[in-house]
XYZ file of C-alpha atoms in Angstrom:
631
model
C 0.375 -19.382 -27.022
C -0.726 -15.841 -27.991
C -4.488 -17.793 -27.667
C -3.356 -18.445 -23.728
C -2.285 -15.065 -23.348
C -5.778 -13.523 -24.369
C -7.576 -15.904 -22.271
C -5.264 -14.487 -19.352
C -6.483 -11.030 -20.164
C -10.392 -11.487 -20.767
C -10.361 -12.808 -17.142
C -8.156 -9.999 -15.917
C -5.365 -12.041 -15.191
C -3.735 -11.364 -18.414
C -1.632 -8.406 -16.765
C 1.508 -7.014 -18.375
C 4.252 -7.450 -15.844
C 5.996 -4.600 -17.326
C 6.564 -2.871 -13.760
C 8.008 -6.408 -12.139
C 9.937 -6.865 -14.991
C 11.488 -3.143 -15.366
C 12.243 -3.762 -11.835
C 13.743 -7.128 -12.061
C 16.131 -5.593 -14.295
C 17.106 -3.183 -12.160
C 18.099 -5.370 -9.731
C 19.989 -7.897 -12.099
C 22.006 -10.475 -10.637
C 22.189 -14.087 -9.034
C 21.391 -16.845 -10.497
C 18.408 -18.014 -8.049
C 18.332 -21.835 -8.702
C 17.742 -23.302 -5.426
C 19.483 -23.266 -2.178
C 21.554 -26.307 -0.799
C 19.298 -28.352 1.392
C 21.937 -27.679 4.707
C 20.958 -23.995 4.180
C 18.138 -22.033 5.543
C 15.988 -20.335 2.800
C 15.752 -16.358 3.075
C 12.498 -16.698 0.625
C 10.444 -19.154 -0.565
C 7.926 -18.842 -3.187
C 5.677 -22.362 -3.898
C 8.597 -25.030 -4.213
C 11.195 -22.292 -4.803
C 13.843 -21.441 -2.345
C 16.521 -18.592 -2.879
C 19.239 -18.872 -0.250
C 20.708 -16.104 2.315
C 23.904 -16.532 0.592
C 22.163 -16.119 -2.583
C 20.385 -13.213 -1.583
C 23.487 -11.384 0.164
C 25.281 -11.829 -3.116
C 22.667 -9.811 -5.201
C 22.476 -7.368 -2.781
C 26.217 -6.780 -2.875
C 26.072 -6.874 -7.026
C 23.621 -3.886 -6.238
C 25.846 -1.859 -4.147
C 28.534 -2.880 -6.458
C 26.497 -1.469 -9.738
C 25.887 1.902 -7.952
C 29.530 2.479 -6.634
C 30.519 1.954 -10.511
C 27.643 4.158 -11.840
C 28.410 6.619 -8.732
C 31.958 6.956 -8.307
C 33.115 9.335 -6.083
C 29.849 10.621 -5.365
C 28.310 7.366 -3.783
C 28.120 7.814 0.078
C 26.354 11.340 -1.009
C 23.710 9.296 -3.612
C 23.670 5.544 -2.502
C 22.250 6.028 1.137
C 19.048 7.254 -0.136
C 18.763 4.748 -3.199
C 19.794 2.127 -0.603
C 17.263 2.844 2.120
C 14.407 0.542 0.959
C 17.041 -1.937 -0.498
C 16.091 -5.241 0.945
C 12.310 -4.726 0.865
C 12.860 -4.123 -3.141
C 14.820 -7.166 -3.609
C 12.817 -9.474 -1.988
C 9.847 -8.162 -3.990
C 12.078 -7.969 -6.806
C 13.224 -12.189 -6.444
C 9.374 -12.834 -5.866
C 8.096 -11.202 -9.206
C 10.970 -12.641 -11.159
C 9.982 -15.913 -10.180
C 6.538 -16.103 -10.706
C 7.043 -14.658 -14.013
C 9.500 -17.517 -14.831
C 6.834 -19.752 -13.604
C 4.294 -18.128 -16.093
C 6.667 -18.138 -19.051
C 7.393 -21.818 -18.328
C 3.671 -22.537 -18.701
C 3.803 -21.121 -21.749
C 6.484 -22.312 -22.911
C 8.675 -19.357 -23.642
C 12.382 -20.850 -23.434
C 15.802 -19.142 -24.771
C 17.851 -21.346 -27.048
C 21.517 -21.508 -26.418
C 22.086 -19.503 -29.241
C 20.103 -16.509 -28.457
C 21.883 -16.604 -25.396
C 25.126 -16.427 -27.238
C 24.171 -13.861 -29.422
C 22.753 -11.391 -26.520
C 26.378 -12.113 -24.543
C 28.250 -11.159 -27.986
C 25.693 -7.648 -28.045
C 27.624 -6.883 -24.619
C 30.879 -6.339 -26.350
C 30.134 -3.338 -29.332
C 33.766 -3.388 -30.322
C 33.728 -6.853 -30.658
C 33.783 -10.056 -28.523
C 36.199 -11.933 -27.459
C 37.322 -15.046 -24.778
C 39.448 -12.694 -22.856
C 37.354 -9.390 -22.462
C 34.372 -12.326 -21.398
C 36.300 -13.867 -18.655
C 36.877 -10.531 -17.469
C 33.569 -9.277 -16.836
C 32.816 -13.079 -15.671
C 35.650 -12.559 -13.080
C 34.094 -8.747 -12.105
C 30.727 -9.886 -11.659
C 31.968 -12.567 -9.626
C 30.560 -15.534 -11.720
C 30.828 -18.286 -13.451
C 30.017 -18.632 -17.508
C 27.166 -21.292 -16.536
C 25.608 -19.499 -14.050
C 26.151 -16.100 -16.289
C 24.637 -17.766 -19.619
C 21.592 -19.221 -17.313
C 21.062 -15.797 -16.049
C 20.567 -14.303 -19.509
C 18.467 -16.904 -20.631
C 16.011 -15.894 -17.938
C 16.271 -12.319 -18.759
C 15.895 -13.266 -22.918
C 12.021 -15.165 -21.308
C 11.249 -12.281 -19.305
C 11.922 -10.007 -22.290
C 9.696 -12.482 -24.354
C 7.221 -12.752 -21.675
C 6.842 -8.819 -21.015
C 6.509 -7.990 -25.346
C 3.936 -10.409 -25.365
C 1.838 -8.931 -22.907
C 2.735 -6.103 -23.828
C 1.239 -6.720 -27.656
C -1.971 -7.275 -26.409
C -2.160 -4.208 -23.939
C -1.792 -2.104 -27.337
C -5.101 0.103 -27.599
C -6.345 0.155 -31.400
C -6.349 3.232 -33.302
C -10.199 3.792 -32.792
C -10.044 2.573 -29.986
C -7.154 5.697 -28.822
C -9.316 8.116 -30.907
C -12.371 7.351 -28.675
C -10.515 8.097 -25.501
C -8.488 11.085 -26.856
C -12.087 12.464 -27.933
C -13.386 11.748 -24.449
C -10.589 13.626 -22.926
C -10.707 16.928 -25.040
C -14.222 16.949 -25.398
C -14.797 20.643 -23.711
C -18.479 20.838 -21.352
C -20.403 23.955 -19.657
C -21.978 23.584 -17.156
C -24.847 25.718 -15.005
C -25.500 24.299 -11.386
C -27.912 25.450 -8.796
C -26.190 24.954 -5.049
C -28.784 24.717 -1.901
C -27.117 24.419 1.561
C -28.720 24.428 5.047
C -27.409 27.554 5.261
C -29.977 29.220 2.748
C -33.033 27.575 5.115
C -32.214 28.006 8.775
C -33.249 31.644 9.377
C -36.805 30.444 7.863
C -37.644 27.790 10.164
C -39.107 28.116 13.171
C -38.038 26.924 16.594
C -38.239 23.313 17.210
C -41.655 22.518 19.250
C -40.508 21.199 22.840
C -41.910 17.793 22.459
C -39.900 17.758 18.576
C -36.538 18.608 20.992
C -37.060 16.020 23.559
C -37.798 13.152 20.894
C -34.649 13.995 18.976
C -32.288 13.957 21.831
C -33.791 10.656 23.048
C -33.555 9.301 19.233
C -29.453 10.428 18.823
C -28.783 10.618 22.863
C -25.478 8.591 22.309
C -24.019 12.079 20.280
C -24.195 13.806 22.892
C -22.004 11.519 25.543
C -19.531 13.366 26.953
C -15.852 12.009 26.481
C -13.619 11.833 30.089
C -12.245 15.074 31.266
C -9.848 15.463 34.489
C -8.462 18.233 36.201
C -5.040 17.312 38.112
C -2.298 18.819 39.978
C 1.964 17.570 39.391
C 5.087 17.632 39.958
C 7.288 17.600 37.324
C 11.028 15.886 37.588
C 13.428 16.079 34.707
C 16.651 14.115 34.382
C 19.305 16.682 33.653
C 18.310 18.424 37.652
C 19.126 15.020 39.409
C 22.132 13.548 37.490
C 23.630 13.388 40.985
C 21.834 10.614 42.213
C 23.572 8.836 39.680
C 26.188 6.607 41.549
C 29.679 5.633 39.555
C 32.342 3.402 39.998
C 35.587 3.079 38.815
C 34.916 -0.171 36.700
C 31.806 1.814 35.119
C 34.185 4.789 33.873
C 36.736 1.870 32.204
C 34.017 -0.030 30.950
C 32.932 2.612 28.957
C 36.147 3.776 27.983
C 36.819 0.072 26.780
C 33.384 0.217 24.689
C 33.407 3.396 23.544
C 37.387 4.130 22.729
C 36.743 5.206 18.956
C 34.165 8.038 20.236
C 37.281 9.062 22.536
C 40.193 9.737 19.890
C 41.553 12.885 18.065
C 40.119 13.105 14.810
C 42.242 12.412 11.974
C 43.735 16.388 10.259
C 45.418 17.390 7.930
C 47.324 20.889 7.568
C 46.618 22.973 5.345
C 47.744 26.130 3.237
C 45.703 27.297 0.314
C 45.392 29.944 -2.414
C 42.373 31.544 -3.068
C 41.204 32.724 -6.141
C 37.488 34.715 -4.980
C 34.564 35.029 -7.484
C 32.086 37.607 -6.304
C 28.092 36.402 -6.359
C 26.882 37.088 -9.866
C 29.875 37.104 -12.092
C 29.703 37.379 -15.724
C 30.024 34.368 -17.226
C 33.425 35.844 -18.946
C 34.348 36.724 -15.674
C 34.269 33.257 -14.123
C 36.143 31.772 -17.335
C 39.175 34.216 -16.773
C 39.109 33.367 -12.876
C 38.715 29.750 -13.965
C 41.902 30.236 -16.624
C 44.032 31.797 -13.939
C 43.715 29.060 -10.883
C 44.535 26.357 -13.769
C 47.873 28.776 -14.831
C 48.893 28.899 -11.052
C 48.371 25.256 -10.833
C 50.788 24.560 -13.648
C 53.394 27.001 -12.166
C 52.817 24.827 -9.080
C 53.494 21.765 -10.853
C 56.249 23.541 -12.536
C 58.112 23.778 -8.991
C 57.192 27.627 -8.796
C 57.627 28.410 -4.953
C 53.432 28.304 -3.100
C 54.525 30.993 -0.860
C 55.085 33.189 -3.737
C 52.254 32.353 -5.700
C 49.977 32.871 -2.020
C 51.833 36.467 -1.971
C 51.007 37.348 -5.991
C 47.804 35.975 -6.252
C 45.706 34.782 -2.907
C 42.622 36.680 -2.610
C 42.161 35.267 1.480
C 43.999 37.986 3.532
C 43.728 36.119 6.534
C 45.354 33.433 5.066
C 47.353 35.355 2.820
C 49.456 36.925 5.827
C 50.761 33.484 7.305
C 51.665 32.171 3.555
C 48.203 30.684 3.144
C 47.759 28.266 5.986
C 44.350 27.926 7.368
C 46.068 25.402 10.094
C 44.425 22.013 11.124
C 41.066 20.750 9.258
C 39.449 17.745 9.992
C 37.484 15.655 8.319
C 33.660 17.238 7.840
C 34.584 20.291 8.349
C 35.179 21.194 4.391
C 32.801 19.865 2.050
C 33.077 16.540 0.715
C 34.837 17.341 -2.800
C 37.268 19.580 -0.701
C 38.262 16.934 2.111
C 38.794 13.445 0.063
C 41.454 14.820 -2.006
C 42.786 16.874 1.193
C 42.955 13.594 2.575
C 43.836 11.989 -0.434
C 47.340 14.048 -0.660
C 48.021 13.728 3.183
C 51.335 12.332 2.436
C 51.772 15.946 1.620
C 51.060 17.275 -2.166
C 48.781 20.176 -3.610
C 45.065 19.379 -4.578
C 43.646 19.996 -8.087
C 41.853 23.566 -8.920
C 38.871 22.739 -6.795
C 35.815 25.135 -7.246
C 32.577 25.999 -5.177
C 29.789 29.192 -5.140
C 33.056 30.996 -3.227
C 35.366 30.758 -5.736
C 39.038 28.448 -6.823
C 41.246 27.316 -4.641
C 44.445 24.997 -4.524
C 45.537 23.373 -1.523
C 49.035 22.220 -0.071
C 48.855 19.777 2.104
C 51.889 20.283 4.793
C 51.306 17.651 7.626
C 48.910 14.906 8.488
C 48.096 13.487 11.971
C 46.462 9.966 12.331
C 43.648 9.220 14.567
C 44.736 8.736 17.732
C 42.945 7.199 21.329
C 43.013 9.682 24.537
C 43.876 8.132 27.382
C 41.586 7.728 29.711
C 42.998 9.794 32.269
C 41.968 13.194 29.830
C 38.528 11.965 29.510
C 37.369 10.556 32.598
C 35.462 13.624 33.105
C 33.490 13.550 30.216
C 32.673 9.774 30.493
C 31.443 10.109 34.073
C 28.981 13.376 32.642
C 28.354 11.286 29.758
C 27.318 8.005 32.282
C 25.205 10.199 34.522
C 22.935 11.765 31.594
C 22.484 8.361 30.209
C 21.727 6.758 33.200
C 20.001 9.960 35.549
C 15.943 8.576 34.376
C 16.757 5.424 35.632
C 18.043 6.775 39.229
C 15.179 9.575 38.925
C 12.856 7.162 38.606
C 13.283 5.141 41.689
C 14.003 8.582 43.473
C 10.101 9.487 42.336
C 9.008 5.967 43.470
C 10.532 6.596 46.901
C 8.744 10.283 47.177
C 5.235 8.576 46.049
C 6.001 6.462 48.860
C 6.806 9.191 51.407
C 3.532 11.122 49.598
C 0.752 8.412 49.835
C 1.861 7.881 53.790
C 1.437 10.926 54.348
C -2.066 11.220 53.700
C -1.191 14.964 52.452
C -2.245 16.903 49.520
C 0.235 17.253 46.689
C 0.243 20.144 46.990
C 0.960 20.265 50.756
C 3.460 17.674 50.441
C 5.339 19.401 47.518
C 5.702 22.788 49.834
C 6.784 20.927 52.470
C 9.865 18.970 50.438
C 10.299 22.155 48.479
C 8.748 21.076 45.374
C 7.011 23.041 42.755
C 3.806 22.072 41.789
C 1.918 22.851 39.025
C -2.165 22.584 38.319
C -4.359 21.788 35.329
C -7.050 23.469 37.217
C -10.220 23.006 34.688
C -11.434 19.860 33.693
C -9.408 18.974 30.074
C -9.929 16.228 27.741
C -6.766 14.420 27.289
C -5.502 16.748 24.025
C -5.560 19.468 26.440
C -2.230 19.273 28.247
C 0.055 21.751 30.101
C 2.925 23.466 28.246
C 5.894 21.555 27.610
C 4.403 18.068 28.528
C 2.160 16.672 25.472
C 0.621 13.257 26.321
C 0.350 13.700 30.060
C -3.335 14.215 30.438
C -4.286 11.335 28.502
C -1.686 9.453 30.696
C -3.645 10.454 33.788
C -6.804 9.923 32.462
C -5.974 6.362 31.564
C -5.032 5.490 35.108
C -8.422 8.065 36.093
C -8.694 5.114 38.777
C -5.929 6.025 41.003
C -5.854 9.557 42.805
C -2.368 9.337 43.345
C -0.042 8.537 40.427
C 3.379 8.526 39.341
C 3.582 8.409 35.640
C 7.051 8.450 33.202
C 6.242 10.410 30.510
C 9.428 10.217 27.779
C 12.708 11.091 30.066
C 10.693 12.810 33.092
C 8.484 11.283 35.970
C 5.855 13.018 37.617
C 3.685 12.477 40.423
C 0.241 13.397 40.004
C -2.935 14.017 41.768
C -6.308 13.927 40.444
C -8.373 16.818 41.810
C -11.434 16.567 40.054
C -12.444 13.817 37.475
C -15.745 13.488 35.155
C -16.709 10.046 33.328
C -18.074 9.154 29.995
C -21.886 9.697 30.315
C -24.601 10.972 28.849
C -25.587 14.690 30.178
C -29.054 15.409 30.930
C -31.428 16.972 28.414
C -31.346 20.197 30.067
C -27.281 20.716 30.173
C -27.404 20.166 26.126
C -30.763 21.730 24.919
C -28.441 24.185 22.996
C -26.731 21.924 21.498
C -30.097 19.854 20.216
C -31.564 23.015 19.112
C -29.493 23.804 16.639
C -28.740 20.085 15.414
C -32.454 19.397 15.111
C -32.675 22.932 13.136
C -29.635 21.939 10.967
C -31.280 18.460 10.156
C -34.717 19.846 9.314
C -33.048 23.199 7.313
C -30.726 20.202 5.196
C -33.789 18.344 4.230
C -35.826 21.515 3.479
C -32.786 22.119 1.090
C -33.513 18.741 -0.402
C -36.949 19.629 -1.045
C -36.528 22.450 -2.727
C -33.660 20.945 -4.965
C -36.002 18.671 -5.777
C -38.751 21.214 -6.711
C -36.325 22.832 -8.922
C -35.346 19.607 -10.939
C -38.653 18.836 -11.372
C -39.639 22.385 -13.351
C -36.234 22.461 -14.669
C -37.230 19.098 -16.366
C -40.857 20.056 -17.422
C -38.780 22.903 -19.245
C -36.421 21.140 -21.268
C -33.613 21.477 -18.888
C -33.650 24.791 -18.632
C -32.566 26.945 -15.664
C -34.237 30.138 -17.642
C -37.754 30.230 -15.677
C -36.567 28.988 -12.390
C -37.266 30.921 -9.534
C -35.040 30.738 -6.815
C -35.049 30.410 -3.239
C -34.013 33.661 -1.064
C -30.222 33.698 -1.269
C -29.377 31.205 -3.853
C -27.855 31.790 -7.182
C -27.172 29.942 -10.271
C -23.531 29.613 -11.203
C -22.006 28.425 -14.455
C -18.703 26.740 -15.113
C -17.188 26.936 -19.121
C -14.441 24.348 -21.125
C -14.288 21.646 -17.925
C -12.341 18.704 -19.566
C -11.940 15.209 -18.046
C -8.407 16.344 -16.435
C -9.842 19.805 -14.672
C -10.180 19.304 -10.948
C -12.930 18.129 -9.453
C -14.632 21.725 -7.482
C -18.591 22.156 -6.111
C -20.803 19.523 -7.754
C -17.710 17.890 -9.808
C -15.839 17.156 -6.115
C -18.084 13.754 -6.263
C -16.921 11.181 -8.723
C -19.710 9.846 -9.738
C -21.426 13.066 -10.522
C -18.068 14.212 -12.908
C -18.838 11.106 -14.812
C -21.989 11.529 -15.799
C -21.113 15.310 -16.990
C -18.723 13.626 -18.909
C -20.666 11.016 -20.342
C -23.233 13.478 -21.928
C -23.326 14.255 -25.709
C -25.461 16.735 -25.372
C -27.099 19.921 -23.159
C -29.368 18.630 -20.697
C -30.056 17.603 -16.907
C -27.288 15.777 -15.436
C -28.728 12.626 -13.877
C -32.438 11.540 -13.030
C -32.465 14.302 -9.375
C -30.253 16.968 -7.626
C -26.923 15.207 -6.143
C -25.949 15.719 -2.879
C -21.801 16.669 -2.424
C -20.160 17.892 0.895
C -23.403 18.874 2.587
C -24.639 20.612 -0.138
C -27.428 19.634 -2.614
C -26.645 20.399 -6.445
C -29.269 20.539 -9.356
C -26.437 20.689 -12.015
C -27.001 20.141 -15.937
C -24.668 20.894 -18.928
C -25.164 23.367 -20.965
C -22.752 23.192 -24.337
C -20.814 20.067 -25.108
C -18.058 20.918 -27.330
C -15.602 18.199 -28.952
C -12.341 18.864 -30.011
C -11.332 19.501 -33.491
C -9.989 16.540 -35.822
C -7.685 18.452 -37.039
C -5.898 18.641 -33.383
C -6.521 15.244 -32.625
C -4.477 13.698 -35.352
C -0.832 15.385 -33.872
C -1.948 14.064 -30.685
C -3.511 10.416 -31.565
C 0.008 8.585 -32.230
C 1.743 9.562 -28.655
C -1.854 9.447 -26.975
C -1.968 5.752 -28.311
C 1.077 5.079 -26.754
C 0.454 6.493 -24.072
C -2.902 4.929 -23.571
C -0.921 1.232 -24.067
C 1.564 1.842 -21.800
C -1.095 2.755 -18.977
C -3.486 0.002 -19.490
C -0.211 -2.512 -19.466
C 0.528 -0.972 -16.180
C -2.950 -1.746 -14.867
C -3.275 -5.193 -15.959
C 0.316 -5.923 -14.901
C -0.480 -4.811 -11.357
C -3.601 -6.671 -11.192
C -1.863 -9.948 -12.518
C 1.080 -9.551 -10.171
C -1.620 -9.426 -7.354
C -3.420 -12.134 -8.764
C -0.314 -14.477 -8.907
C 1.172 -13.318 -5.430
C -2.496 -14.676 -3.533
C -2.485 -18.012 -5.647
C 1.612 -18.549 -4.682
C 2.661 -20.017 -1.267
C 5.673 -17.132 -0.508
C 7.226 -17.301 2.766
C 9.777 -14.279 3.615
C 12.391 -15.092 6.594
C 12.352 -12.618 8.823
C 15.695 -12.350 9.109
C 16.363 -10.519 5.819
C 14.732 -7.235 7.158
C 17.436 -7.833 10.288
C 21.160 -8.510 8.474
């Protein structure tokens, strides 16, 4: 087996499914064994189907697992946990199962009992029939089903320490890497840019300019530009085209009735104990002391309007015995309101604390939700209608005006005056990510229809009618209109390769002097800097931005040139070379070798089990429904 296992990993394929396996355990729960043929699959993977009943039910043992874990805070927590929840499942089910698909071809199986014996480790206290058939019943299982789903767990275990025992780095082979990574470098690097060239060079012969704009003529095509005027309609002017019925006000009453009802309240009276911003710890412990004495005396049948009067630090409140009147639900914080609302049969709250202080609430009278009737809301419904449904009426009122416009045979500008419309103007010619204020998107809308003069264009909830006034076409501008611009590209292009050259120039005597940057002499302008104890993990700045050239710094032993010429990063061209090469002591790599090791393990079984997963995923036939993204 373990020979099977090594084969897997020479060819890369032997990947430690550590990460689909931690996950799979996360998400622990049904016992996928096929689907009844009468059912439609919700995945597939080669011959294996898992069922949409199936599926829903580990979902639900999810939610279930977190509203135990949670408790009371869970609708804070669980909505972000749950976000992504389908999309992890389903890759959750899909790893699971081509792991158990590995494992059974090699033969990793869990006897019946090592099954037994991981069911009795559930129960520390001890096991027995009865405490078992009550976590069967809250899991919602049976004992077959449960016992099959540990089994699978006990291969997966199996299946992830075995790859996990050959993913273990060697000693030596730790110590090399751990070397690697503290070994300290200089470095001294010689930077030439453009830059240090162009004020040299001479102007570009005529002849030189002409060639060079004919050779990259395509870099200097223009891109479409338009200059328009518009009229701008928004929604919330014209919500009086909007026409209503009678039947359109109930209708929405009918579908909308919850959105229409007084919130469920509770009233409220309260004692307030106040701790000032920045109180002593002793401080807080004396106010904390007190709020739990005057919630004994409470319990104790001691009168709350005396208690308000003696020790109620609200004077608002204070005044009218501590009531703070109605408060519905969201407007206290969460802690606050569910035992508020847990005590609205009437009651006092525990000592509840936040950044304000202590307080103890008596709750006096509740009031259910309730439905308005239609008759108090009518007014709102019919506002509510028209700003839903005013772009839809504005838009066929703008249709109707292009109409009117393009019959005309007037100006938009003419036509807007004479229906007393303003009108607005993008007067220059604009690419389309030049757009007038408050309306992003609109020239590139124009510009995409650049065939019509006249247009009427929605653009998010407002319509406009536009008008091209002046409109200029990809093309390629004349030499003339962009000698500039060739100018000083030709003159950047020749200054970057005299850069080259001179890079060059100075690797070569660098070389024919042992390395050293000593004799150079240096170009007008340019300097030699010097970086000192760059490890593997430093960031990557001037020369070391380009990965290949931080390797081979890091692969030297000792000072020299780095590489056989200068290296070219970001438009700059480096002769770089390393000057001290410093390893760590052994001393400090001993305290550091046993956890590196580890740590060195766990990352290469995180690599290989990655690279397996997506090795097994392209050889598997999987087939997602697509209705599982859409319960």
């Amino acid at each position: 087996m373990l020979q099977t296992i090594h084969r897997y990993y020479r060819s890369v394929l032997g990947a430690a499914m550590i990460g689909a396996i931690s996950l799979s355990m996360l998400f622990f729960g049904m016992d996928f064994g096929g689907s009844s043929s009468n059912e439609t699959y919700a995945i597939k993977v080669d011959e294996h189907t898992v069922s949409f009943s199936d599926f829903n039910g580990r979902k639900r043992e999810v939610q279930d697992q977190l509203r135990r874990s949670l408790g009371p805070n869970y609708f804070q927590i669980a909505g972000q946990l749950l976000q992504n929840l389908d999309r992890q499942l389903v890759d959750s089910i899909i790893d699971e199962q081509l792991i158990s698909k590995h494992a059974d071809q090699l033969e990793l199986h869990a006897g019946t009992e090592e099954v037994r014996a991981q069911i009795r480790a559930m129960f520390p206290n001890g096991f027995s029939m009865s405490q078992y058939r009550t976590l069967l019943s809250n899991l919602g299982t049976s004992a077959a089903a449960f016992e099959h789903r540990m089994g699978q767990d006990i291969v997966r275990s199996q299946y992830a320490a075995i790859l996990q025992d050959v993913s273990l780095s060697s000693k030596r082979e730790a110590k090399e890497l751990l070397t690697e990574e503290e070994t300290a470098y200089d470095i001294e690097y010689i930077a030439l840019s453009a830059d240090n060239f162009l004020s040299s060079l001479e102007e570009p012969a005529e002849e030189d300019l002409v060639a060079y704009y004919e050779e990259n003529a395509t870099d200097y095509e223009t891109v479409p530009q338009v200059a328009y005027r518009f009229v701008s309609f928004e929604p919330k002017n014209y919500s009086h085209l909007v026409e209503i019925s009678d039947d359109d006000i109930e209708f929405y009453y009918s579908d909308n009735e919850r959105k229409f009802s007084t919130p469920e309240r509770v009233r409220v009276r309260q004692i307030k104990l106040a701790l000032a911003a920045g109180a002593t710890p002793d401080k807080e412990l004396g106010v904390s002391a007190l709020a739990d004495e005057i919630h004994e005396k409470l319990l104790e049948g001691e009168s709350f309007d005396e208690l308000v009067k003696t020790y109620s630090d609200d004077a608002k409140s204070k005044k009218a015995g501590g009531d703070i009147g109605w408060v519905k639900r969201g407007d206290l914080e969460p802690k606050f309101e569910k035992e508020l609302f847990e005590n609205k049969d009437g009651g006092f709250t525990s000592v509840l604390r936040n950044n304000k202080g202590f307080f103890i609430y008596s709750v006096e009278d509740y009031e259910a939700p309730s439905p308005k009737r239609l008759a108090e809301v009518r007014e709102e419904i019919e506002k509510l209608i028209k700003t839903q449904e005013a772009p839809a009426f504005l838009s066929a009122h703008v249709e109707e005006l292009y109409d009117t416009w393009t019959a005309t045979g007037d100006s938009l500008e003419a036509f807007a005056k004479s229906n007393e419309l303003k009108s607005d103007v993008l007067a220059e010619l604009s690419e389309k990510t030049t757009d007038p204020t408050g309306l992003p998107g609109l020239t590139a809308k124009v510009i995409a229809n650049a065939t019509l003069e006249k247009q009427v264009i929605e653009l998010r909830e407002k319509t406009l009618l536009v008008e091209i006034i002046d409109f200029s076409d990809t093309h390629i501008p004349p030499f003339e209109d962009v000698k500039e611009r060739v100018t000083a590209d030709l003159k950047q292009e020749l200054a970057f390769a005299k850069a080259k050259e001179e890079a060059r120039a100075l690797f070569a005597s660098a070389t024919g002097n042992n390395g050293s940057f000593d004799t150079l002499k240096l170009p007008e302008g340019v300097t030699k800097e010097s970086k000192t104890g760059l490890k593997r993990k430093t960031p990557g700045e001037g020369p070391l931005a380009d990965s290949r050239t931080r390797d081979a710094v890091f692969a030297m032993r000792s000072a020299g040139l780095v590489g056989n010429e200068p290296v070219t990063v970001n438009g700059k061209h480096y002769v770089v070379r390393v000057s001290k090469v410093t390893p760590p002591e052994q001393e400090g790599l001993k305290e550091k070798l046993e956890e590196y090791q580890e740590t060195a393990s766990t990352q290469l079984a995180q690599n290989l089990s990655l690279s397996l997963s997506n090795q097994m995923r392209r050889d598997a036939v999987i087939d997602i429904n697509s209705a599982v993204y859409n319960q």
